[in-house]
Structure formats: C-alpha cells, structure tokens
Short mmCIF file of C-alpha atoms in Angstrom, two decimals:
data_model
loop_
_atom_site.label_atom_id
_atom_site.label_comp_id
_atom_site.label_asym_id
_atom_site.label_seq_id
_atom_site.Cartn_x
_atom_site.Cartn_y
_atom_site.Cartn_z
CA MET A 1 0.00 0.00 0.00
CA SER A 2 1.32 3.47 -0.89
CA LYS A 3 2.18 6.11 1.72
CA THR A 4 -0.70 8.28 0.42
CA ALA A 5 -3.18 5.42 0.81
CA ASP A 6 -1.83 4.77 4.32
CA LEU A 7 -2.36 8.42 5.27
CA SER A 8 -5.85 8.41 3.72
CA ARG A 9 -6.81 5.31 5.61
CA THR A 10 -5.45 6.74 8.87
CA ALA A 11 -7.49 9.91 8.36
CA ASP A 12 -10.63 7.89 7.64
CA THR A 13 -10.26 5.62 10.65
CA ALA A 14 -9.40 8.56 12.91
CA LEU A 15 -12.75 10.19 12.13
CA PRO A 16 -15.15 10.03 15.07
CA ASP A 17 -17.91 7.42 14.95
CA PRO A 18 -21.04 9.09 13.51
CA SER A 19 -23.22 6.98 15.85
CA ARG A 20 -21.38 8.01 19.03
CA TRP A 21 -24.17 10.29 20.32
CA LYS A 22 -26.80 7.58 19.81
CA ALA A 23 -24.45 5.19 21.61
CA LEU A 24 -24.20 7.67 24.50
CA ALA A 25 -27.99 7.53 24.94
CA PHE A 26 -27.93 3.76 25.46
CA ILE A 27 -24.83 3.88 27.68
CA ALA A 28 -26.49 6.60 29.79
CA LEU A 29 -29.69 4.53 30.06
CA ALA A 30 -27.70 1.55 31.34
CA GLN A 31 -25.83 3.72 33.84
CA LEU A 32 -29.12 5.17 35.08
CA MET A 33 -30.44 1.64 35.66
CA VAL A 34 -27.39 0.65 37.74
CA VAL A 35 -27.43 3.84 39.82
CA LEU A 36 -31.21 3.68 40.31
CA ASP A 37 -30.88 0.19 41.69
CA ALA A 38 -28.63 1.40 44.49
CA THR A 39 -31.47 3.39 46.10
CA ILE A 40 -34.73 2.08 44.64
CA VAL A 41 -34.49 -1.17 46.61
CA ASN A 42 -34.05 0.73 49.90
CA ILE A 43 -37.56 2.17 49.53
CA ALA A 44 -39.04 -1.27 48.81
CA LEU A 45 -37.12 -3.16 51.51
CA PRO A 46 -39.70 -2.93 54.35
CA SER A 47 -42.49 -4.31 52.12
CA ALA A 48 -40.29 -7.06 50.66
CA GLN A 49 -39.13 -8.06 54.16
CA THR A 50 -42.74 -8.53 55.32
CA ASP A 51 -43.85 -10.47 52.22
CA LEU A 52 -40.89 -12.84 52.16
CA GLY A 53 -40.60 -13.30 55.93
CA ILE A 54 -37.04 -12.00 56.10
CA SER A 55 -35.85 -11.54 59.69
CA ASP A 56 -34.53 -8.20 60.99
CA GLY A 57 -31.11 -9.82 61.36
CA ASN A 58 -31.04 -10.92 57.72
CA LYS A 59 -32.69 -7.95 55.98
CA GLN A 60 -29.33 -6.19 55.49
CA TRP A 61 -28.35 -8.98 53.08
CA VAL A 62 -30.76 -7.60 50.47
CA ILE A 63 -28.37 -4.63 50.26
CA THR A 64 -25.14 -6.37 51.30
CA ALA A 65 -25.32 -9.26 48.79
CA TYR A 66 -25.42 -6.73 45.94
CA ALA A 67 -22.73 -4.49 47.41
CA LEU A 68 -20.30 -7.38 48.02
CA ALA A 69 -20.63 -8.87 44.52
CA PHE A 70 -20.57 -5.49 42.78
CA GLY A 71 -17.71 -3.97 44.79
CA GLY A 72 -15.64 -7.15 44.88
CA LEU A 73 -15.80 -7.93 41.17
CA LEU A 74 -15.45 -4.44 39.64
CA LEU A 75 -11.72 -4.70 38.85
CA PHE A 76 -12.26 -8.15 37.35
CA GLY A 77 -15.18 -6.77 35.29
CA GLY A 78 -13.04 -3.90 34.02
CA ARG A 79 -10.29 -6.28 32.96
CA ILE A 80 -12.81 -8.57 31.23
CA ALA A 81 -14.06 -5.52 29.27
CA ASP A 82 -10.50 -4.76 28.12
CA LEU A 83 -9.87 -8.41 27.21
CA TRP A 84 -13.20 -9.52 25.79
CA GLY A 85 -14.34 -6.27 24.19
CA ARG A 86 -16.27 -3.47 25.88
CA LYS A 87 -19.37 -3.68 23.69
CA ARG A 88 -19.72 -7.44 24.21
CA THR A 89 -19.16 -7.11 27.97
CA PHE A 90 -21.67 -4.26 28.13
CA VAL A 91 -24.41 -6.22 26.34
CA VAL A 92 -23.80 -9.40 28.38
CA GLY A 93 -23.87 -7.33 31.58
CA LEU A 94 -27.22 -5.79 30.58
CA ILE A 95 -28.83 -9.13 29.73
CA GLY A 96 -27.55 -10.73 32.94
CA PHE A 97 -28.73 -7.77 35.02
CA ALA A 98 -32.21 -8.01 33.48
CA LEU A 99 -32.45 -11.76 34.22
CA ALA A 100 -31.23 -11.26 37.80
CA SER A 101 -33.80 -8.46 38.26
CA ALA A 102 -36.58 -10.75 36.99
CA LEU A 103 -35.47 -13.38 39.50
CA GLY A 104 -35.56 -10.79 42.32
CA GLY A 105 -39.03 -9.58 41.34
CA ALA A 106 -40.31 -13.17 41.32
CA ALA A 107 -38.56 -14.11 44.61
CA GLN A 108 -40.61 -16.40 46.86
CA ASN A 109 -38.24 -16.62 49.82
CA GLU A 110 -35.18 -14.89 51.28
CA ALA A 111 -32.65 -17.27 49.66
CA MET A 112 -34.05 -16.47 46.19
CA MET A 113 -33.95 -12.74 46.98
CA PHE A 114 -30.36 -12.80 48.28
CA GLY A 115 -29.21 -14.88 45.29
CA SER A 116 -30.83 -12.51 42.79
CA ARG A 117 -29.20 -9.49 44.46
CA ALA A 118 -25.77 -11.15 44.33
CA LEU A 119 -26.30 -11.92 40.63
CA GLN A 120 -27.30 -8.30 39.99
CA GLY A 121 -24.01 -7.30 41.59
CA VAL A 122 -22.01 -9.72 39.41
CA PHE A 123 -23.50 -8.43 36.16
CA GLY A 124 -23.38 -4.82 37.40
CA ALA A 125 -19.63 -5.29 37.88
CA LEU A 126 -19.37 -6.22 34.18
CA LEU A 127 -21.70 -3.49 32.99
CA ALA A 128 -20.51 -0.38 34.89
CA PRO A 129 -16.80 -0.32 33.89
CA ALA A 130 -17.66 -1.34 30.30
CA ALA A 131 -20.04 1.65 30.02
CA LEU A 132 -17.51 4.23 31.24
CA SER A 133 -14.62 2.79 29.21
CA LEU A 134 -16.76 2.84 26.04
CA LEU A 135 -17.18 6.58 26.52
CA ALA A 136 -13.45 6.93 27.12
CA VAL A 137 -12.51 5.32 23.78
CA MET A 138 -15.41 6.72 21.68
CA PHE A 139 -15.17 10.42 22.67
CA THR A 140 -11.62 11.69 22.15
CA ASP A 141 -12.32 15.32 21.10
CA ALA A 142 -12.03 17.58 24.19
CA LYS A 143 -15.31 19.50 23.67
CA GLU A 144 -17.34 16.43 22.75
CA ARG A 145 -15.81 14.52 25.63
CA ALA A 146 -16.87 17.34 27.99
CA LYS A 147 -20.49 17.11 26.81
CA ALA A 148 -20.57 13.30 26.94
CA PHE A 149 -19.10 13.10 30.42
CA GLY A 150 -21.35 15.96 31.56
CA ILE A 151 -24.39 13.84 30.76
CA TYR A 152 -22.79 10.73 32.28
CA GLY A 153 -21.74 12.63 35.42
CA ALA A 154 -25.24 14.05 35.93
CA ILE A 155 -26.71 10.55 35.74
CA ALA A 156 -24.05 9.04 38.01
CA GLY A 157 -24.67 11.74 40.61
CA GLY A 158 -28.44 12.25 40.34
CA GLY A 159 -29.61 8.72 39.54
CA GLY A 160 -29.68 7.73 43.21
CA ALA A 161 -32.13 10.49 44.02
CA VAL A 162 -34.27 9.54 40.98
CA GLY A 163 -34.35 6.04 42.47
CA LEU A 164 -35.98 7.42 45.63
CA ILE A 165 -38.79 8.97 43.55
CA LEU A 166 -39.33 5.93 41.34
CA GLY A 167 -39.07 3.56 44.30
CA GLY A 168 -41.69 5.59 46.17
CA PHE A 169 -44.13 5.51 43.25
CA LEU A 170 -43.71 1.81 42.55
CA THR A 171 -43.92 0.76 46.20
CA GLU A 172 -46.88 2.99 47.02
CA TYR A 173 -49.02 2.44 43.91
CA LEU A 174 -47.98 -1.03 42.66
CA ASN A 175 -45.83 -3.22 44.93
CA TRP A 176 -42.19 -3.79 45.85
CA ARG A 177 -41.67 -6.41 43.08
CA TRP A 178 -41.85 -3.65 40.47
CA THR A 179 -38.70 -2.06 41.87
CA PHE A 180 -36.97 -5.12 40.34
CA PHE A 181 -39.13 -5.59 37.24
CA VAL A 182 -38.61 -1.94 36.21
CA ASN A 183 -34.97 -2.78 35.38
CA ILE A 184 -36.01 -5.18 32.60
CA PRO A 185 -37.24 -2.61 30.03
CA PHE A 186 -34.23 -0.38 30.82
CA ALA A 187 -31.85 -3.29 30.18
CA VAL A 188 -33.60 -4.61 27.06
CA VAL A 189 -33.73 -1.20 25.34
CA ALA A 190 -30.10 -0.45 26.26
CA ALA A 191 -28.87 -3.89 25.13
CA VAL A 192 -30.68 -3.82 21.78
CA GLY A 193 -29.59 -0.24 21.12
CA ALA A 194 -25.99 -0.99 22.09
CA TYR A 195 -25.85 -4.08 19.88
CA PHE A 196 -26.93 -2.16 16.78
CA VAL A 197 -25.42 1.29 17.43
CA ILE A 198 -22.15 0.96 19.37
CA ARG A 199 -19.04 0.46 17.27
CA GLU A 200 -16.07 -0.05 19.52
CA PRO A 201 -12.85 1.36 17.98
CA SER A 202 -10.54 -1.30 16.60
CA GLY A 203 -7.26 -2.22 18.25
CA THR A 204 -8.14 -1.06 21.77
CA ARG A 205 -8.37 -4.43 23.53
CA ASN A 206 -5.82 -5.73 25.99
CA ARG A 207 -5.30 -9.37 25.01
CA ALA A 208 -2.69 -10.13 27.69
CA PRO A 209 -3.35 -13.29 29.77
CA LEU A 210 -5.65 -12.85 32.75
CA ASP A 211 -3.87 -12.23 36.06
CA ILE A 212 -5.55 -14.97 38.15
CA PRO A 213 -3.71 -14.23 41.46
CA GLY A 214 -4.65 -10.56 41.04
CA VAL A 215 -8.30 -11.46 40.41
CA VAL A 216 -8.48 -13.65 43.53
CA LEU A 217 -6.65 -11.22 45.83
CA SER A 218 -8.51 -8.08 44.66
CA THR A 219 -11.94 -9.74 44.75
CA LEU A 220 -11.51 -11.25 48.22
CA GLY A 221 -9.83 -8.07 49.53
CA LEU A 222 -12.59 -5.77 48.29
CA VAL A 223 -15.33 -8.14 49.50
CA ALA A 224 -13.71 -8.21 52.97
CA LEU A 225 -13.40 -4.41 53.00
CA VAL A 226 -17.00 -3.73 51.91
CA TYR A 227 -18.35 -6.38 54.29
CA GLY A 228 -16.30 -4.93 57.17
CA PHE A 229 -17.91 -1.51 56.74
CA THR A 230 -21.36 -2.99 56.18
CA ARG A 231 -21.08 -5.12 59.34
CA ALA A 232 -19.74 -2.18 61.35
CA GLU A 233 -23.03 -0.39 60.72
CA SER A 234 -25.09 -3.13 62.39
CA ALA A 235 -22.66 -4.87 64.79
CA GLY A 236 -20.36 -2.00 65.78
CA TRP A 237 -16.72 -1.14 65.09
CA SER A 238 -15.35 -3.22 67.98
CA ASP A 239 -17.15 -6.42 66.92
CA ALA A 240 -14.61 -9.26 66.52
CA LEU A 241 -15.76 -10.20 63.00
CA THR A 242 -15.77 -6.54 61.89
CA VAL A 243 -12.18 -6.06 63.06
CA SER A 244 -11.17 -9.39 61.47
CA MET A 245 -12.64 -8.32 58.14
CA PHE A 246 -10.61 -5.10 58.15
CA VAL A 247 -7.41 -6.99 59.00
CA VAL A 248 -8.05 -9.59 56.28
CA ALA A 249 -8.87 -6.82 53.74
CA ALA A 250 -5.62 -4.96 54.57
CA VAL A 251 -3.51 -8.13 54.19
CA LEU A 252 -5.18 -9.21 50.93
CA LEU A 253 -5.05 -5.75 49.31
CA LEU A 254 -1.40 -5.30 50.30
CA ALA A 255 -0.64 -8.71 48.77
CA PHE A 256 -2.56 -7.58 45.67
CA VAL A 257 -0.39 -4.45 45.28
CA VAL A 258 2.82 -6.49 45.71
CA THR A 259 1.58 -9.04 43.16
CA GLU A 260 0.61 -6.34 40.62
CA ALA A 261 4.11 -4.83 40.86
CA ARG A 262 5.70 -8.18 39.94
CA VAL A 263 3.49 -9.97 37.40
CA LYS A 264 3.98 -9.45 33.68
CA SER A 265 0.32 -8.68 32.84
CA PRO A 266 -1.28 -7.23 36.01
CA LEU A 267 -5.03 -7.02 36.55
CA LEU A 268 -4.58 -3.40 37.70
CA PRO A 269 -1.38 -1.90 36.27
CA LEU A 270 0.01 0.35 39.00
CA ARG A 271 0.59 3.06 36.37
CA VAL A 272 -3.19 3.60 36.43
CA LEU A 273 -3.08 4.44 40.17
CA THR A 274 0.25 6.20 40.52
CA GLU A 275 -0.45 8.94 37.95
CA ARG A 276 -1.19 11.80 40.37
CA ASN A 277 -4.22 13.18 38.55
CA ARG A 278 -6.06 9.86 38.41
CA GLY A 279 -5.02 9.08 42.00
CA GLY A 280 -6.41 12.47 43.05
CA VAL A 281 -9.69 11.78 41.25
CA TYR A 282 -10.17 8.33 42.81
CA LEU A 283 -9.43 9.64 46.33
CA SER A 284 -11.46 12.86 46.19
CA LEU A 285 -14.41 11.15 44.45
CA GLY A 286 -14.46 8.36 47.05
CA LEU A 287 -14.53 10.93 49.88
CA ALA A 288 -17.34 12.91 48.22
CA ILE A 289 -19.42 9.73 47.86
CA ILE A 290 -18.88 8.98 51.57
CA ALA A 291 -20.47 12.34 52.43
CA MET A 292 -23.30 12.00 49.92
CA PHE A 293 -24.47 8.45 50.67
CA GLY A 294 -24.78 9.23 54.37
CA LEU A 295 -26.89 12.29 53.56
CA PHE A 296 -29.33 10.29 51.38
CA LEU A 297 -29.94 7.97 54.32
CA PHE A 298 -30.41 10.75 56.90
CA LEU A 299 -32.65 12.95 54.78
CA THR A 300 -34.87 10.01 53.80
CA TYR A 301 -35.42 9.15 57.47
CA TYR A 302 -35.80 12.81 58.48
CA LEU A 303 -38.45 13.55 55.86
CA GLN A 304 -40.44 10.34 56.42
CA VAL A 305 -40.12 9.81 60.19
CA VAL A 306 -39.85 13.39 61.49
CA LYS A 307 -41.79 15.32 58.84
CA GLY A 308 -44.24 12.50 58.05
CA TYR A 309 -43.72 12.59 54.26
CA SER A 310 -44.98 9.66 52.16
CA PRO A 311 -42.40 7.73 50.07
CA VAL A 312 -43.55 9.59 46.93
CA LYS A 313 -43.40 13.01 48.59
CA THR A 314 -39.95 12.15 49.97
CA GLY A 315 -38.76 11.30 46.48
CA PHE A 316 -40.05 14.60 45.11
CA ALA A 317 -38.34 16.45 47.96
CA PHE A 318 -35.02 15.31 46.46
CA LEU A 319 -35.81 16.89 43.05
CA PRO A 320 -33.88 20.14 43.75
CA MET A 321 -30.73 18.09 44.31
CA ILE A 322 -31.24 16.34 40.95
CA ALA A 323 -31.87 19.67 39.22
CA GLY A 324 -28.70 21.08 40.78
CA MET A 325 -26.65 18.09 39.66
CA ILE A 326 -27.91 18.24 36.11
CA THR A 327 -27.23 22.00 35.94
CA GLY A 328 -23.78 21.67 37.50
CA SER A 329 -22.76 18.79 35.28
CA THR A 330 -24.24 19.65 31.88
CA GLN A 331 -24.09 23.46 32.05
CA ILE A 332 -21.30 24.62 34.38
CA GLY A 333 -18.96 21.60 34.11
CA THR A 334 -19.40 21.04 30.38
CA ARG A 335 -19.04 24.74 29.47
CA LEU A 336 -15.97 25.36 31.66
CA MET A 337 -14.12 22.06 31.31
CA THR A 338 -12.37 23.05 28.09
CA ARG A 339 -11.56 26.51 29.49
CA VAL A 340 -10.20 25.92 33.00
CA PRO A 341 -8.09 23.17 34.63
CA PRO A 342 -10.14 20.34 36.21
CA ARG A 343 -8.97 21.15 39.76
CA LEU A 344 -10.65 24.58 39.47
CA LEU A 345 -13.95 22.82 38.85
CA MET A 346 -13.55 19.92 41.28
CA GLY A 347 -12.17 21.85 44.26
CA PRO A 348 -14.74 24.70 44.20
CA GLY A 349 -17.47 22.18 43.29
CA PHE A 350 -16.84 20.14 46.44
CA LEU A 351 -16.68 23.37 48.50
CA VAL A 352 -20.07 24.53 47.16
CA ALA A 353 -21.45 21.09 48.07
CA ALA A 354 -19.96 21.52 51.56
CA VAL A 355 -21.83 24.85 51.91
CA GLY A 356 -25.02 22.99 50.95
CA MET A 357 -24.27 20.42 53.65
CA LEU A 358 -23.69 23.29 56.08
CA PHE A 359 -27.33 24.38 55.59
CA LEU A 360 -28.45 20.86 56.52
CA THR A 361 -26.54 20.87 59.82
CA GLN A 362 -29.32 23.24 61.03
CA LEU A 363 -31.95 20.47 60.97
CA ASP A 364 -34.34 20.36 63.91
CA LEU A 365 -37.91 19.17 64.43
CA ASN A 366 -39.42 22.32 62.91
CA THR A 367 -36.95 23.03 60.12
CA SER A 368 -38.54 24.72 57.09
CA TYR A 369 -38.15 22.80 53.85
CA ALA A 370 -38.17 26.00 51.76
CA ALA A 371 -35.75 27.98 53.96
CA VAL A 372 -33.17 25.33 54.84
CA ILE A 373 -33.53 21.98 53.06
CA LEU A 374 -34.29 23.35 49.58
CA PRO A 375 -31.26 25.71 49.31
CA GLY A 376 -29.05 23.08 50.96
CA MET A 377 -30.06 20.47 48.38
CA LEU A 378 -29.67 22.89 45.47
CA LEU A 379 -26.14 23.87 46.50
CA LEU A 380 -25.20 20.27 47.22
CA GLY A 381 -26.42 19.13 43.80
CA LEU A 382 -24.86 22.08 41.98
CA GLY A 383 -21.47 21.52 43.61
CA MET A 384 -21.45 17.75 43.18
CA GLY A 385 -22.56 17.96 39.54
CA THR A 386 -19.86 20.51 38.75
CA ALA A 387 -17.18 18.33 40.39
CA PHE A 388 -18.39 14.90 39.17
CA MET A 389 -18.28 15.81 35.51
CA PRO A 390 -14.52 16.59 35.21
CA ALA A 391 -13.80 13.77 37.69
CA MET A 392 -15.47 11.15 35.48
CA SER A 393 -13.65 12.46 32.42
CA LEU A 394 -10.23 12.88 34.04
CA ALA A 395 -10.31 9.37 35.53
CA THR A 396 -9.95 7.93 32.02
CA HIS A 397 -8.40 10.89 30.21
CA GLY A 398 -5.00 10.19 28.67
CA ILE A 399 -5.22 6.52 29.65
CA GLU A 400 -3.93 3.95 27.20
CA PRO A 401 -6.96 2.29 25.55
CA ARG A 402 -5.78 -1.14 26.77
CA ASP A 403 -6.19 0.15 30.36
CA ALA A 404 -9.53 1.95 29.86
CA GLY A 405 -11.58 -0.86 31.44
CA VAL A 406 -9.61 -1.11 34.67
CA ALA A 407 -9.33 2.69 34.97
CA SER A 408 -13.13 2.88 34.64
CA ALA A 409 -13.50 0.07 37.16
CA MET A 410 -11.42 2.07 39.65
CA VAL A 411 -13.89 4.98 39.37
CA ASN A 412 -16.75 2.61 40.21
CA THR A 413 -14.71 0.94 42.95
CA SER A 414 -13.99 4.28 44.65
CA GLN A 415 -17.73 5.06 44.48
CA GLN A 416 -18.82 1.63 45.76
CA VAL A 417 -16.32 1.50 48.63
CA GLY A 418 -17.07 5.17 49.39
CA GLY A 419 -20.78 4.36 49.57
CA ALA A 420 -20.19 1.45 51.96
CA ILE A 421 -17.89 3.56 54.16
CA GLY A 422 -20.27 6.53 54.11
CA THR A 423 -23.32 4.53 55.15
CA ALA A 424 -21.46 2.73 57.96
CA LEU A 425 -19.30 5.59 59.24
CA LEU A 426 -21.87 8.39 59.26
CA ASN A 427 -24.62 6.10 60.56
CA THR A 428 -22.36 5.10 63.46
CA ILE A 429 -21.58 8.77 64.23
CA ALA A 430 -25.30 9.61 64.12
CA ALA A 431 -26.18 6.67 66.40
CA SER A 432 -23.52 7.67 68.96
CA ALA A 433 -24.70 11.30 68.98
CA THR A 434 -28.32 10.15 69.35
CA THR A 435 -27.42 7.98 72.36
CA ALA A 436 -25.46 10.84 73.95
CA TYR A 437 -28.39 13.25 73.45
CA VAL A 438 -30.82 10.86 75.16
CA ALA A 439 -28.41 10.39 78.08
CA ASP A 440 -28.06 14.18 78.52
CA HIS A 441 -31.77 15.02 78.24
CA ALA A 442 -33.62 11.96 79.59
CA ALA A 443 -33.93 13.35 83.15
CA ARG A 444 -35.72 16.52 81.96
CA ALA A 445 -37.85 14.90 79.21
CA THR A 446 -41.63 14.80 79.65
CA ASP A 447 -42.50 13.16 76.31
CA PRO A 448 -40.44 10.03 75.43
CA LYS A 449 -41.58 10.09 71.78
CA LEU A 450 -40.55 13.74 71.41
CA LEU A 451 -37.18 13.00 73.04
CA GLU A 452 -36.63 10.14 70.60
CA LEU A 453 -37.26 12.39 67.58
CA GLN A 454 -35.11 15.20 68.97
CA ALA A 455 -32.28 12.76 69.63
CA MET A 456 -32.55 11.32 66.11
CA VAL A 457 -32.37 14.76 64.49
CA SER A 458 -29.46 15.76 66.73
CA GLY A 459 -27.64 12.61 65.59
CA PHE A 460 -28.28 13.43 61.93
CA ALA A 461 -26.98 16.99 62.38
CA SER A 462 -23.81 15.74 64.11
CA ALA A 463 -23.09 13.28 61.29
CA ILE A 464 -23.76 15.93 58.62
CA TRP A 465 -21.09 18.14 60.28
CA TRP A 466 -18.65 15.30 59.62
CA ALA A 467 -19.88 15.14 56.01
CA VAL A 468 -19.06 18.87 55.67
CA GLY A 469 -15.50 18.17 56.82
CA ILE A 470 -15.16 15.21 54.45
CA LEU A 471 -16.22 17.37 51.48
CA VAL A 472 -13.70 20.06 52.46
CA ALA A 473 -11.02 17.32 52.56
CA ALA A 474 -12.13 16.14 49.09
CA ALA A 475 -11.76 19.70 47.78
CA ALA A 476 -8.29 20.04 49.31
CA ILE A 477 -7.13 16.73 47.78
CA ALA A 478 -8.50 17.69 44.34
CA ILE A 479 -6.73 21.07 44.40
CA ALA A 480 -3.44 19.64 45.77
CA LEU A 481 -3.09 16.48 43.67
CA ILE A 482 -4.79 17.29 40.37
CA ASN A 483 -2.42 19.51 38.42
CA THR A 484 -3.22 18.83 34.78
CA GLY A 485 -4.10 21.76 32.52
CA ARG A 486 -7.38 22.14 30.73
CA PRO A 487 -8.06 19.54 27.97
CA GLY A 488 -6.49 20.40 24.66
CA THR A 489 -3.51 22.24 26.17
CA GLY A 490 -0.12 20.95 27.08
CA SER A 491 -0.01 22.95 30.29
CA GLY A 492 0.58 21.92 33.80
CA THR A 493 1.94 18.39 33.82
CA THR A 494 3.25 15.40 32.02
CA GLU A 495 -0.40 14.55 31.35
CA SER A 496 -0.15 16.02 27.89
CA ALA A 497 2.67 13.62 27.14
CA SER A 498 0.71 10.64 28.38
CA GLU A 499 -2.27 11.89 26.40
CA ALA A 500 -0.18 12.01 23.25
CA GLY A 501 1.12 8.54 23.99
CA ALA A 502 -2.42 7.32 24.44
CA GLU A 503 -3.43 8.83 21.11
CA GLU A 504 -0.56 7.01 19.43
CA GLU A 505 -1.57 3.79 21.15
CA PHE A 506 -5.08 4.41 19.91
CA LYS A 507 -4.20 5.06 16.29
CA ILE A 508 -1.44 2.59 15.48
CA PRO A 509 -3.48 -0.62 15.85
CA VAL A 510 -6.27 0.89 13.72
CA VAL A 511 -3.89 1.32 10.76
CA ALA A 512 -2.62 -2.21 11.28
CA HIS A 513 -6.15 -3.49 10.83
#
C-alpha cells in the first residue's frame, strides 16, 4: 500500500464514529439503571421483608449481597471488558442484570432474593466499567468529551435520588416487586440499542493473559473491605468479625499491590493508580461519595419519620438536588471544562457542596423545607454535579486504551467502597450522637416520643457536620493532587505527554487493521 493510501486510511479511521451520540444515549440509560438500583431497593425493603418473611437480622443482606458482589468484582469486570471487548461485555452485563432483576421480582423466599441481588451485583460489575470505558474510547475530542461526560456525570450523581422517587411511586401504587421488574425494560432497550449502534474502535483491547492471582486477591480483599464496613453499621466497630474483616482486607489488598508490581500482565497496572491526577480523582471522588451516601440515608429518614412525608413526597423532595446536579454537570462543568483546569472545577465544586451540607446541619424538628432543606439540596447538587463531571472524564483521560476498562472500574470501585464507608461511618456517628443526646436530656424529658425524635435529628446533624469536613477534605485533595491543565492544552503536567502517547496507542493498531 502506498504512503498516500496509508495516510488516507489513517485519516478515515481517525474520524469520530457518527453513531457516538446515539451510543451515548444507550450507555447513559444503562448507567441510570445501575445507579437507580442502588437506592430504589431501599424504599421497597420494608415491604419485601414482610412479604418474604425475612428476619430483621437478615434484611441487610438484600443490600449487602449486591454491594459485596458489585464492589468485589469491579476490577475483574473492568479487565474482562479490556480483554473480551467493551461492547460485548456491556451487552452481556445488561442481559444478565435483566435476568437477575426478573429473579428478584419473582422471589418467593429470602434465599431467592439474596441470590438474585448477588447476581445483579455480578452483572453490574461487568456493565458499569464497560459503560464508562466505552465513553473513554469513543469520545476523544475535548469539547465532545466534555459534553458526553457531563451527561454521564449528571446521571451518576443524580440517579440515586431519581431512584428514591421511582421507588416511592412503585412501592406505594404497585408493589415492591416492580422495583426489580422496572430494570427489565431499561436493560432490554439499552442492550438492543448498544448491539446495533455501538461500534467499539478497533485495536483497543488488551489481550494479555488474565492475572488470576490478582483477580483472587482483589476480589476477596474488596469483598472483605465492603463487608467490614457494612457489618460495622449493624454490629459496631469493635465487633470481633468486623475487626477481622478489616485486617483480612488490609492483608489481601497489600498482597494484591505487591503481586501487581511483579506480574507481567497485572489485573490493575500500578501506572493507572500512581499517575497523580487519576489518584487524586479516585481519592477525592471516594470521599465525596462517603459524604453523599450518608446524607441520602439521613434525609430520607428525616423527611419520612420526622416530617411524616410519604415515600412519593420524599422522592419529590429530592428533586432540587437532581436539578442542581444536572445543571452543574451539563451546564457549568461542560461549558468550563475546556476553558479551566479540572482542579478549578472539582475543588470549588466540592466546597459549594460543603456549603449545601452546612445548611443541613441546622436540621431540627421544625426546620422549614423551603428555607433550609431546599437551598441546601440545590447547592449540594450544583457543587457535586460541577465536580463529578470533570472527575469522570479525568479518571480515564490520557489513559492507554488497553487500560480503559480497569481505569473505569477504579472509578466505580472508589464510588462503591465510598458508599459502603459513608453509610457505615456516618450512621455510626449519628447513632452515637443520638445515644449521647438521650443520656443528657432523659432526666428533663416529659414526652419520650418527642425525646426520641429530637435525639434522632441531633444525631443526623452531628453526622452531617462530619460530612461537611469530608467534602472540604475532598476539595483540598482535588486542588493539591490534580495539576493537569485544561483539555487540549499541554499545560501543567506530564499529562499532555501521556495523552499524546495514548493517542498514538489508539491510532497505530487501527492502521494495522
């Protein structure tokens, strides 16, 4: 082939996929389904527990079975996407998630329910990193990438709150089984659309042999870590099994890091973690999720138990947060991402969210929704949306295409582990503050029910103060560690060099094909 023909072919294959925006719609739909599932089941849990005769001691396994499978297998799922092909992994993950959801909706006993939740977690661990890595390899232009990740970031941040609304409607007007069945149309539409529309760029797979020791160590280590935090919420931090889980997780994850530094084809190449910008994203994003997941839990209880809201009204009360996230992600983040360095979006974004949290530390029995909760939610959503969007993009920006799956999996892992930590840590802080309040005020109390509610709200406010501090820490980490320039410039770091290297890695195999 002549040099001219080679150049012509390179130019043709370098052109962006004309179907990429249609593909984004189906990827976003799948992401919405996964994020919805994290909260929609919480609303339905009391009804499902009664119908299936699940004991109070075992009810946590409806949540925990999913969290353990999903969190433990994410790195493996990301590597499978790199090895097997992201489109294929994405479609298989969707089909499996739909079947597992059907099994959960049809559950007749607790074993069937727990099994279906674990299966949802397994297929979610295939689906989530495949979705994000598809975006990473399909959108390479800086401005288009900003728009694509703006939409994805809004869904990743706001989907949980949408789940509260949808879960409330389905539970109140149909029954809890529909919180599982609703996943099926999402998955079918996304899978069919992905099969016909998504065209994964050629030459971006990582066909190196699978790192079996890495798979075993990372899966068991992450499962032990997530279970440790989940158990701490119910059994306490000093419980022997809780402590044992943390020790086991530390040993296994340390062994995993040592193994990855030595094997020829690691499951998680340490270059993905040690690049300071990606490391800063994973750490700051995980901290932000810790703060946010705890807040979802507290506000849901506050609105329903203290304010007496119905599940549907509670869901609608979260709408300002969703609106803020969508605005922050698709308007502020997308418009500014190509103009300012990511740290100047992430740092201030987390600080604005912290100000929103600060409003919510004022909760008491008679707090006005319009004067306190509404502005707090708006600021929280606006800040988180603004920060999430560049975080999602930067986590895979400049990565070699062969590592896109595991880099995407690390984003999901930081979110999943952050969610487990946030629920356990902030719930424990709230419970301790509640107990202390009762001890201080019991002698003077005339109404035990009123004392109980006051103590609960005091506990929530104490935990939200911690969430404020965690968001400030996330902002500080983002500003200190993330030093890349705005996309499309060579300023600030060696990121531009790695980006160029990634582009070469991306183009060369295409010409070879």
